[in-house]
Coordinates of C-alpha atoms in Angstrom, one line a residue:
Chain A
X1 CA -227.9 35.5 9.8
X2 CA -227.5 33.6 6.7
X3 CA -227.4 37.1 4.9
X4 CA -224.9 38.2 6.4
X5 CA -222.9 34.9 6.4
X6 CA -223.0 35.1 2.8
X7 CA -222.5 38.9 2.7
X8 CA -218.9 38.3 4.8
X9 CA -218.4 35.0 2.3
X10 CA -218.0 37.7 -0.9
X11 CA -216.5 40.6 0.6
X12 CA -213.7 38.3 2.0
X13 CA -213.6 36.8 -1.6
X14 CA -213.6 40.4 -3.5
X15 CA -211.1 41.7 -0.9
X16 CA -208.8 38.7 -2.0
X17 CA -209.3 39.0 -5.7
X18 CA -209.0 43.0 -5.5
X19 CA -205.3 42.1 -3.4
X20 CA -204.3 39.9 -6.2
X21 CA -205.6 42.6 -8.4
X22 CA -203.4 45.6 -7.2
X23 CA -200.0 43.3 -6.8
X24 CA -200.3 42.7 -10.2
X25 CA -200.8 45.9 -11.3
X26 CA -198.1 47.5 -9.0
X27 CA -195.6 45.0 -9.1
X28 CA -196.1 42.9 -11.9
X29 CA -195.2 39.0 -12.1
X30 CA -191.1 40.0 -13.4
X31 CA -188.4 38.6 -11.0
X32 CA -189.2 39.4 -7.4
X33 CA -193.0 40.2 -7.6
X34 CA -195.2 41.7 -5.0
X35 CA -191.7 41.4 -2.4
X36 CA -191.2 44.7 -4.0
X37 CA -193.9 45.8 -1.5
X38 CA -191.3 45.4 1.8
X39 CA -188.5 46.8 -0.5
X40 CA -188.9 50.2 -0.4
X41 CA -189.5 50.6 3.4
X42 CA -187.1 48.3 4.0
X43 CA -184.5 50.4 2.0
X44 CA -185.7 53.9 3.9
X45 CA -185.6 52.5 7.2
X46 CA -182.0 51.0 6.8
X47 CA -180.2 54.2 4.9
X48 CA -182.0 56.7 7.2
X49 CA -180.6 54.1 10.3
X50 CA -177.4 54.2 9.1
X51 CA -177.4 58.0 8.8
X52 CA -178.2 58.6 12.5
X53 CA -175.9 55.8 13.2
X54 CA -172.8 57.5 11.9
X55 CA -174.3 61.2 12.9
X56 CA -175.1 60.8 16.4
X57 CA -173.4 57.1 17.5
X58 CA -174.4 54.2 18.1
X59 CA -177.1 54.3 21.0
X60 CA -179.3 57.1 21.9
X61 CA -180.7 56.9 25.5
X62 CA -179.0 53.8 26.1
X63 CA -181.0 51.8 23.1
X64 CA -179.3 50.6 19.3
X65 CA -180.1 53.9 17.5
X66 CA -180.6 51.8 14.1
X67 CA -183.1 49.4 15.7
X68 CA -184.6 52.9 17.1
X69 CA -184.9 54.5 13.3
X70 CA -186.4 51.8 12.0
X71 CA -189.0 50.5 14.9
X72 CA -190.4 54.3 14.4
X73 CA -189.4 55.0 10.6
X74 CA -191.3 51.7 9.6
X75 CA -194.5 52.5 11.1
X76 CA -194.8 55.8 10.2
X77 CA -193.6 55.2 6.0
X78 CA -196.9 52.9 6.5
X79 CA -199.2 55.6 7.5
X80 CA -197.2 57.7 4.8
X81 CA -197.8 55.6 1.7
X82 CA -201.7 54.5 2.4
X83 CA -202.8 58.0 2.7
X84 CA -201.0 59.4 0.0
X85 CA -202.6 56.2 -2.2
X86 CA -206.1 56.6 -0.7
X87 CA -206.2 60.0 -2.2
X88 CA -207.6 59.6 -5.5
X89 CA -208.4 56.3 -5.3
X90 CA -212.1 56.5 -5.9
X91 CA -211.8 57.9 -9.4
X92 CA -208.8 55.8 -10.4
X93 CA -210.7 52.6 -9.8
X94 CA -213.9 53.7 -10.9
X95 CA -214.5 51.4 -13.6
X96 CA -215.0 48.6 -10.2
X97 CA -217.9 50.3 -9.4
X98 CA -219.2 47.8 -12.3
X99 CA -219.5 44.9 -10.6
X100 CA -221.9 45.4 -7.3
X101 CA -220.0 43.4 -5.2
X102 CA -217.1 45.7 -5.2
X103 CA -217.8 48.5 -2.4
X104 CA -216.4 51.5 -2.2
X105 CA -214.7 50.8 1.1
X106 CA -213.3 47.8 -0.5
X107 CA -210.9 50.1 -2.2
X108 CA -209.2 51.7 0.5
X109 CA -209.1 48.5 3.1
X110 CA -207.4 46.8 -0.5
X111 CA -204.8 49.5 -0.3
X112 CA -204.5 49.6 3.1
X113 CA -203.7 45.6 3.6
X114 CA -201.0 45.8 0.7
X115 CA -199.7 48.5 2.4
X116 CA -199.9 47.6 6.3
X117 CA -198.3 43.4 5.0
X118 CA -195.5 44.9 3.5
X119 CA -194.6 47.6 5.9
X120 CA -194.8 44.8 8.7
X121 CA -193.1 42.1 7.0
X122 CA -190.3 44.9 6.0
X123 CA -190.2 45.3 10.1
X124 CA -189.9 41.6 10.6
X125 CA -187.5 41.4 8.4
X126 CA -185.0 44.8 9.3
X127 CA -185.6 43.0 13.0
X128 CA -184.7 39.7 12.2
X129 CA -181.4 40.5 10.5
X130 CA -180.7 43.4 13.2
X131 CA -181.2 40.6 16.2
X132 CA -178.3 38.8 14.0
X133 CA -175.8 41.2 14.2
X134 CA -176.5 41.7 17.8
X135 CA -178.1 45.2 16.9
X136 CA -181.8 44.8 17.9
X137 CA -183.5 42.8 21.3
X138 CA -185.3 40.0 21.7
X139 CA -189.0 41.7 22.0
X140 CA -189.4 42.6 25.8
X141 CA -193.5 42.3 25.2
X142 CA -195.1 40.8 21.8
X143 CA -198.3 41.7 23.1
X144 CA -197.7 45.4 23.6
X145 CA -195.7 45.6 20.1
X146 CA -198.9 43.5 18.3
X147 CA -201.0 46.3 20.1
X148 CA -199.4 49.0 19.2
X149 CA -198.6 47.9 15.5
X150 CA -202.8 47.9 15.3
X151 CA -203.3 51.0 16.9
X152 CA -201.0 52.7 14.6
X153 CA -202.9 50.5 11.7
X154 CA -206.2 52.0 13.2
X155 CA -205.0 55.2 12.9
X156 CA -203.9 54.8 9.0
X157 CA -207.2 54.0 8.0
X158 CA -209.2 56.4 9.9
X159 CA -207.3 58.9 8.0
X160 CA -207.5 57.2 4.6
X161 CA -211.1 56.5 5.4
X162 CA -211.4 60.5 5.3
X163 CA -208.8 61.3 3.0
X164 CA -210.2 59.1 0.2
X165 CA -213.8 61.0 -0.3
X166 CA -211.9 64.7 0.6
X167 CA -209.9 64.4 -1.9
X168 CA -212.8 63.1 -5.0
X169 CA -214.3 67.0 -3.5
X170 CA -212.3 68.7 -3.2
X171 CA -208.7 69.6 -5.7
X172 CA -206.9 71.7 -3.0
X173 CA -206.2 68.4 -0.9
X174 CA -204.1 67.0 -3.2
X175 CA -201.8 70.0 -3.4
X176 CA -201.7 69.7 0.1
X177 CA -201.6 66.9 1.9
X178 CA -198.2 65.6 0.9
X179 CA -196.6 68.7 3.1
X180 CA -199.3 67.9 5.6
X181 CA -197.6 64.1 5.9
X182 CA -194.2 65.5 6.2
X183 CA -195.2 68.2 8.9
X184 CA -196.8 65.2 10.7
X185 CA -193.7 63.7 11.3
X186 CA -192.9 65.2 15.1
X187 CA -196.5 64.1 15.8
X188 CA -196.0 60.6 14.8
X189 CA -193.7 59.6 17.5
X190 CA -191.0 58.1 15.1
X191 CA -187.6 60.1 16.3
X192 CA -188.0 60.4 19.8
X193 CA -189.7 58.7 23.1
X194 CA -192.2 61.2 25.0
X195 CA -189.8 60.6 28.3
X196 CA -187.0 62.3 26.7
X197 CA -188.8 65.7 26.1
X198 CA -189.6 68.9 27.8
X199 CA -193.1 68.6 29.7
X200 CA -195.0 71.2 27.8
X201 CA -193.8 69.8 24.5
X202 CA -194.6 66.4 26.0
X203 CA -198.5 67.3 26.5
X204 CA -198.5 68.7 23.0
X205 CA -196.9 65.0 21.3
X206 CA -199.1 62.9 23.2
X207 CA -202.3 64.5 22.4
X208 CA -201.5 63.1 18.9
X209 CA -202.8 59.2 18.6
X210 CA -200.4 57.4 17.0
X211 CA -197.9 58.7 19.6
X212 CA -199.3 56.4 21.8
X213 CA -199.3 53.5 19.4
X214 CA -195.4 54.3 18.8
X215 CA -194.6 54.3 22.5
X216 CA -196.5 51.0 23.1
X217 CA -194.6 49.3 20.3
X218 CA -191.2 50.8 21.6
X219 CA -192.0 49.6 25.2
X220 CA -192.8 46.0 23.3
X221 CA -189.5 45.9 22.0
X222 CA -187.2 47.5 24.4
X223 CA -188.6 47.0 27.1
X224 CA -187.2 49.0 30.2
X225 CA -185.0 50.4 28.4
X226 CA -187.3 53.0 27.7
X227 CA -189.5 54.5 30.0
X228 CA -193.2 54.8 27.6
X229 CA -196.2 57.1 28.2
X230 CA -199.3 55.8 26.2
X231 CA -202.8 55.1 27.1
X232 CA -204.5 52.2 26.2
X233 CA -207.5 53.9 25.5
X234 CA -206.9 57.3 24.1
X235 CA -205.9 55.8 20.5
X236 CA -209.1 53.5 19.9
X237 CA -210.9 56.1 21.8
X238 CA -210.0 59.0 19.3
X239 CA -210.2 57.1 15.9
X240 CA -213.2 55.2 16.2
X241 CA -215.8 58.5 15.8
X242 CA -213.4 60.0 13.4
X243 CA -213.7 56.5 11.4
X244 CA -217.5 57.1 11.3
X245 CA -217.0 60.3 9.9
X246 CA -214.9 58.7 7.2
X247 CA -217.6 56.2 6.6
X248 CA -220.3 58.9 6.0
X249 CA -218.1 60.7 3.8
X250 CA -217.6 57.4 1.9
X251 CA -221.0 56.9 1.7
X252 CA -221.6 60.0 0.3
X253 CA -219.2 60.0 -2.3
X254 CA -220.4 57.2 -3.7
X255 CA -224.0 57.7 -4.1
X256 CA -223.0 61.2 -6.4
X257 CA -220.0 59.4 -8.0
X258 CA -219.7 59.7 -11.3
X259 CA -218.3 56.4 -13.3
X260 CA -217.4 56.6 -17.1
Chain B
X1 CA -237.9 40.6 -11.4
X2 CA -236.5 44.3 -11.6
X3 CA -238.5 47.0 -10.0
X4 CA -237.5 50.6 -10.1
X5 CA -239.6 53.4 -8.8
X6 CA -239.7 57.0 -9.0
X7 CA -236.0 57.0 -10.4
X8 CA -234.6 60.4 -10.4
X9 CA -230.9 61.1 -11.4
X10 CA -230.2 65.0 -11.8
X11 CA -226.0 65.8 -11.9
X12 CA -224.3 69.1 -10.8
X13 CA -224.2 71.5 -14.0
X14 CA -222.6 74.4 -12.9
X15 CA -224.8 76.5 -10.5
X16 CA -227.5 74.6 -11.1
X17 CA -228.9 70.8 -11.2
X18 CA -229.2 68.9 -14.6
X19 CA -232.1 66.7 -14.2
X20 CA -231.5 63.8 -16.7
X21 CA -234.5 61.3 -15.9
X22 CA -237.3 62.6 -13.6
X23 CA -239.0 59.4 -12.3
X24 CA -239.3 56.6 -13.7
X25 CA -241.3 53.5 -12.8
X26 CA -240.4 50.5 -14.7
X27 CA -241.0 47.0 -13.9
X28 CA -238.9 43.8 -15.4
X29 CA -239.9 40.0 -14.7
X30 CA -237.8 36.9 -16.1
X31 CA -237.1 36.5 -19.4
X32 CA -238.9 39.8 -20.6
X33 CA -237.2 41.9 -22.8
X34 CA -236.9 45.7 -22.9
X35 CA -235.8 48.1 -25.7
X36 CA -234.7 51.5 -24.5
X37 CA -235.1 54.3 -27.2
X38 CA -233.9 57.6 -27.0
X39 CA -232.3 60.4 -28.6
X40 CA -228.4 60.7 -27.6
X41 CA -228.1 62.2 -24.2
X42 CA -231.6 61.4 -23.8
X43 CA -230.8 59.2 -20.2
X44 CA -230.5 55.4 -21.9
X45 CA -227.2 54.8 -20.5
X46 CA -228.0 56.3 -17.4
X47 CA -230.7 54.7 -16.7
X48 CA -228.6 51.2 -17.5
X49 CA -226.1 51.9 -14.9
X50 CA -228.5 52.7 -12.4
X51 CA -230.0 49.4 -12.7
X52 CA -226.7 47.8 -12.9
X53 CA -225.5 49.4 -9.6
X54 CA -223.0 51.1 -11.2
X55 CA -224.4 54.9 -10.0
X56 CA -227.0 55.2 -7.5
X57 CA -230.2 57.3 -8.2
X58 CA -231.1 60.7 -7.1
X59 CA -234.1 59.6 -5.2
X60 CA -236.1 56.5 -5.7
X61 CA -235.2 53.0 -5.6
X62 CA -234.7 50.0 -6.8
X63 CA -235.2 46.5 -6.0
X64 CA -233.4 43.2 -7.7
X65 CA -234.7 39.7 -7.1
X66 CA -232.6 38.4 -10.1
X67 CA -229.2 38.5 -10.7
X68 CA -228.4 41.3 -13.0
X69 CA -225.1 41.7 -15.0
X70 CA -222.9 44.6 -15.2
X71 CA -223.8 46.9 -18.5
X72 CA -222.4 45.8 -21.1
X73 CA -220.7 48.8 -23.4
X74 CA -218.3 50.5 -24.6
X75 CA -216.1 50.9 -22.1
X76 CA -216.2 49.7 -18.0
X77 CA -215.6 46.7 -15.7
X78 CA -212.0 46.2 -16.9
X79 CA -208.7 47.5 -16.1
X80 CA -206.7 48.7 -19.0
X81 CA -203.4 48.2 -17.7
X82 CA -203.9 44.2 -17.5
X83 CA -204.2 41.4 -19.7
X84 CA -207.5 40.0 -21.2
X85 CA -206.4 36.8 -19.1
X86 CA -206.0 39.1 -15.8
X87 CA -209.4 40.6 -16.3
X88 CA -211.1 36.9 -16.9
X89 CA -209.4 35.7 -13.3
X90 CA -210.6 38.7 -11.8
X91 CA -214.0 38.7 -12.6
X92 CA -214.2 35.0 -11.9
X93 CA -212.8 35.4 -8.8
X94 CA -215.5 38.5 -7.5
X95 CA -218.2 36.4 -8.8
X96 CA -217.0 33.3 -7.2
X97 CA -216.4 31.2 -10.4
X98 CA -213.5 28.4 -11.4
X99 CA -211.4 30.4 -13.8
X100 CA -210.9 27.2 -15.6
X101 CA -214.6 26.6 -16.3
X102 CA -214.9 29.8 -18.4
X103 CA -211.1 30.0 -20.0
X104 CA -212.3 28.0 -23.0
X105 CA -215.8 29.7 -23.9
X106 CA -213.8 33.3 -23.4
X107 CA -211.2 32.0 -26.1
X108 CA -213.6 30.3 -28.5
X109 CA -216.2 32.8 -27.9
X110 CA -214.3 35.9 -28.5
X111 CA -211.5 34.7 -30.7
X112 CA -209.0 37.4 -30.0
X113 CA -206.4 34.6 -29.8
X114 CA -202.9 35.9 -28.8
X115 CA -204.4 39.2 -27.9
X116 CA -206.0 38.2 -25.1
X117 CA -202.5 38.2 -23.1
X118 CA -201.9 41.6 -24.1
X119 CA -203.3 44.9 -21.7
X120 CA -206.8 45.4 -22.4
X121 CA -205.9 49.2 -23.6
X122 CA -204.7 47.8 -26.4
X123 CA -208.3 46.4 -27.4
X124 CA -210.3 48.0 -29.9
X125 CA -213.9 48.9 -28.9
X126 CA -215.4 46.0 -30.8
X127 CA -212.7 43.5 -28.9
X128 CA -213.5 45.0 -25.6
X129 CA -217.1 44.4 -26.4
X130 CA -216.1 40.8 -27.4
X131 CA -214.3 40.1 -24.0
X132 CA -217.2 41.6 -21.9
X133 CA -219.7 39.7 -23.6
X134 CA -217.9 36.3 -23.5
X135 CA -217.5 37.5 -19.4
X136 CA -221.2 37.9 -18.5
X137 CA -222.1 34.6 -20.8
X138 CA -220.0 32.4 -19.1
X139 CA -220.7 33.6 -15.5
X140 CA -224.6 33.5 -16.2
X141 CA -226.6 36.2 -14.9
X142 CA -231.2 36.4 -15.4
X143 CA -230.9 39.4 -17.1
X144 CA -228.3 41.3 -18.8
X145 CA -228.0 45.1 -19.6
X146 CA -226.6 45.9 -23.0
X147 CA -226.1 49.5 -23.9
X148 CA -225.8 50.0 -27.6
X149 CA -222.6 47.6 -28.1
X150 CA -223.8 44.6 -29.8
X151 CA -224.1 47.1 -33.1
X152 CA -219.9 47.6 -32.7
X153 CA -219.3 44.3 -33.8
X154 CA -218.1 42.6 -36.6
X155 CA -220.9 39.9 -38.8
X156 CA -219.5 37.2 -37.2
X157 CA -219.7 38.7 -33.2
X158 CA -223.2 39.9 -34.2
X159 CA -224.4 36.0 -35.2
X160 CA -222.5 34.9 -32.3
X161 CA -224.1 36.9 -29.6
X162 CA -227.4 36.5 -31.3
X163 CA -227.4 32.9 -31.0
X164 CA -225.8 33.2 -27.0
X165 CA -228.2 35.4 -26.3
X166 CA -231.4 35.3 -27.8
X167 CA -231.5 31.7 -28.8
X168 CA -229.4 29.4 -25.9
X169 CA -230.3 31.9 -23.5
X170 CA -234.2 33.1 -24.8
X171 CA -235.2 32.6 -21.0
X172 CA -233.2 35.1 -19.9
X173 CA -234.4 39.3 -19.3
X174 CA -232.9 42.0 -20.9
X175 CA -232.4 45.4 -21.2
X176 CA -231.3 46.6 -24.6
X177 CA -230.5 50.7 -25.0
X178 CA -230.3 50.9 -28.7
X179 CA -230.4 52.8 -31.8
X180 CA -231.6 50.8 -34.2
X181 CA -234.9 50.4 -34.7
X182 CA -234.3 47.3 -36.4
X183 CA -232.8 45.7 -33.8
X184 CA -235.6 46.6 -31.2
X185 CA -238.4 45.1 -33.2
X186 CA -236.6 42.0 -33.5
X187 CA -235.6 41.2 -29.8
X188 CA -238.1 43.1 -27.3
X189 CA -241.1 42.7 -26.4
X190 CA -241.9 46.2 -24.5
X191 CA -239.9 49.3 -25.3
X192 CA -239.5 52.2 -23.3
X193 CA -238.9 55.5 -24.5
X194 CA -237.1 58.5 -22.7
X195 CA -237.7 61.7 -23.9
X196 CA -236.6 65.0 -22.0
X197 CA -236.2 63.1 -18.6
X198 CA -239.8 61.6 -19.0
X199 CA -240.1 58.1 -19.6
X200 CA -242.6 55.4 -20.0
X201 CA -243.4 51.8 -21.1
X202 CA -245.0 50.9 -23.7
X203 CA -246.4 47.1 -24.2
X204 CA -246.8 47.6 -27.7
X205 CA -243.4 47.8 -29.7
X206 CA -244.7 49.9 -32.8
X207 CA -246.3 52.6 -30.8
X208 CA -242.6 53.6 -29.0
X209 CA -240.9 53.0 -32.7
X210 CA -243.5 55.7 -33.9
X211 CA -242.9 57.8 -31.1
X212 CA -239.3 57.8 -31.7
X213 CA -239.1 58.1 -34.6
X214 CA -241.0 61.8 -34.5
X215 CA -238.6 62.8 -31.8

């Protein structure tokens, strides 16, 4: 017990220090710092809002269509930018793998927290001026949006816990996986609710995970103004053994790694 | 006390496997001190990272029941794109220290002044050997792994770390993966010598320098 006491005392404290560590080095201590992290999401979710806004009106389905973009654009930019900066970021840190208290998985939950902090305090923010100008709602259900927001986190890092070691074996993911991102997009649930598709393409969306997550955190916000299909297990359910999988890949990766 | 046993580390060469140290047994207690001789490519540096936990082992294992430090060489542990400074907070941090308490022995130790708010890429070898050494000194570790580096240095980082090392801190284990004979017989008192992925102990210093030195 008192091993692993102390064992949660210096992963907490090389989890912080690694934090501090990769805001420095992406962001630098020049004028606004690691806020730089909530600026880029913050400007996609607002120029892609404004484009639907002035393409296809101002509500769609009887909800804000900019409070709509960026409730699904900011979750899914999330899941965007940790796995496309988990790949490769075994051999790029390498020289970490120096100090033994520094585990491997420490370098993607790193990534993943600056990540997951800035993309939520970008929604906060986007939501918090938006409920100014009269363009977003009060939240209908925090608890449903908090859920959903971690089931959609849950479902980043399952996939950066197995793109991470793929991509130290093999050369052909990298080439790939920034199409494979993009062609996710229909499957992450960001442009549309479930409801307001035909059945059969309707079964195909929701056997995707962080579908679920997305329609949670819409029904959170808007309440019954939308009419959600999720499943409170089905996302949990479905990352948790592909997590392990990740894990064992991880593992493995690091026992033939090779540091300079 | 450092125990390894039957340490194997082969790596990937293409079809094939290269072995690069087929088991070895080795065993460490406080305050001893080991020279590791070896031709270049022979496995010294290797066989340093594998005890610091920096790559695992093929098959065997090994146990720590001291606190080791990482190995100190040419290159590792630090990120070039930040500052000397940067690099002292972060190791303090991961190893749980006051950065404070070791700010002024990493500027009077390594005297790199000015420089040491500058990236650590721009650091020569023998500076980065100067920062890495002050690191490990002030954060204390039982035995400390030093692969080849203390020869980079200048006179005055050579009298330095010989009276850190083997005078304030002659309690202390350590590995040593050198070169120089010299240097060897000085400091160890057991040498092992690695030689086409065999290695072994030897208690007696002059034996392993004759060895060598027929290699």
């Amino acid at each position: 017990m008192a091993a692993l006491h102390q064992g949660w005392a210096i992963q907490t404290r090389v989890i912080q220090a690694l934090i501090i560590r990769e805001l420095t080095t992406r962001f630098g201590r020049e004028n606004i710092g690691f806020l730089w992290v909530m600026a880029e999401p913050l400007l996609f979710a607002v120029l892609v809002g404004l484009l639907w806004r002035f393409e296809k009106g101002p509500q769609e389905h009887g909800v804000s269509i900019i409070a709509f973009v960026a409730t699904g654009y900011l979750p899914l930019v999330m899941f965007r930018s940790t796995v496309l900066r988990a790949m490769g970021s075994f051999a790029a840190n390498s020289s970490l793998m120096y100090h033994r208290q520094v585990k491997i998985l420490d370098l993607i939950l790193v990534r993943f927290f600056v990540e997951m902090i800035g993309h939520m305090m970008a929604y906060l923010f986007i939501g918090t001026v938006l409920y100014a100008l009269d363009e977003f709602p009060w939240p209908h259900d925090l608890g449903y949006l908090l859920l959903g927001w971690s089931y959609y986190a849950l479902f980043t890092l399952t996939l950066a816990t197995i793109v991470a070691p793929l991509s130290e074996m093999s050369e052909v993911l990298e080439k790939v996986m920034p199409v494979t991102t993009y062609l996710m997009v229909p499957f992450s649930g960001a442009f549309f609710m479930a409801d307001w598709l035909a059945p059969n393409i309707k079964a195909a969306v929701l056997w995707s995970p962080p579908v679920h997550a997305m329609e949670m955190m819409r029904y959170g916000v808007f309440g019954d103004a939308v009419y959600p299909h999720f499943s409170l297990t089905y996302t949990p359910a479905w990352c948790l053994p592909v997590l392990m999988v990740g894990l064992m890949l991880c593992r493995h990766v690091r026992r033939v790694m090779v540091v300079e | 006390m450092i125990r390894c046993s039957g340490l194997v580390k082969s790596y990937p060469a293409g079809h094939g496997r290269k072995l690069v140290l087929g088991g070895v047994d080795l065993t460490i207690g406080r305050g001893q001190k080991l020279g590791v001789l070896g031709r270049n490519g022979a496995g010294k540096t290797t066989l340093i990272k594998m005890i610091g936990g920096v790559e695992m082992p093929t098959a065997g294992r090994i146990e720590r029941k001291m606190t080791v430090s990482w190995p100190l060489g040419f290159g590792g542990g630090f990120q070039g794109s930040l500052t000397g400074y940067d690099n002292a907070r972060f190791i303090a941090r991961i190893y749980g220290r006051d950065y404070r308490e070791i700010q002024d022995f990493l500027e009077d130790f390594t005297e790199l002044g000015r420089q040491l708010a500058m990236p650590v890429k721009t650091y020569s070898s023998g500076m980065r050997a100067r920062l890495a050494f002050a690191l490990s000194l002030a954060i204390e570790f039982d035995c400390y792994l030093i692969d080849e580096v203390i020869m980079v240095g200048d006179q005055n980082f050579q009298r330095k770390c010989h009276e850190e090392i083997f005078v304030k801190r002659r309690d202390r284990a350590l590995i040593l993966a050198s070169h120089s004979v010299e240097t060897i017989r000085q400091y160890c008192d057991m040498a092992l010598l690695i030689d086409r992925g065999s290695a072994s102990v030897k208690g007696d210093i002059e034996e392993a320098i004759a060895l060598y030195s027929n290699l």
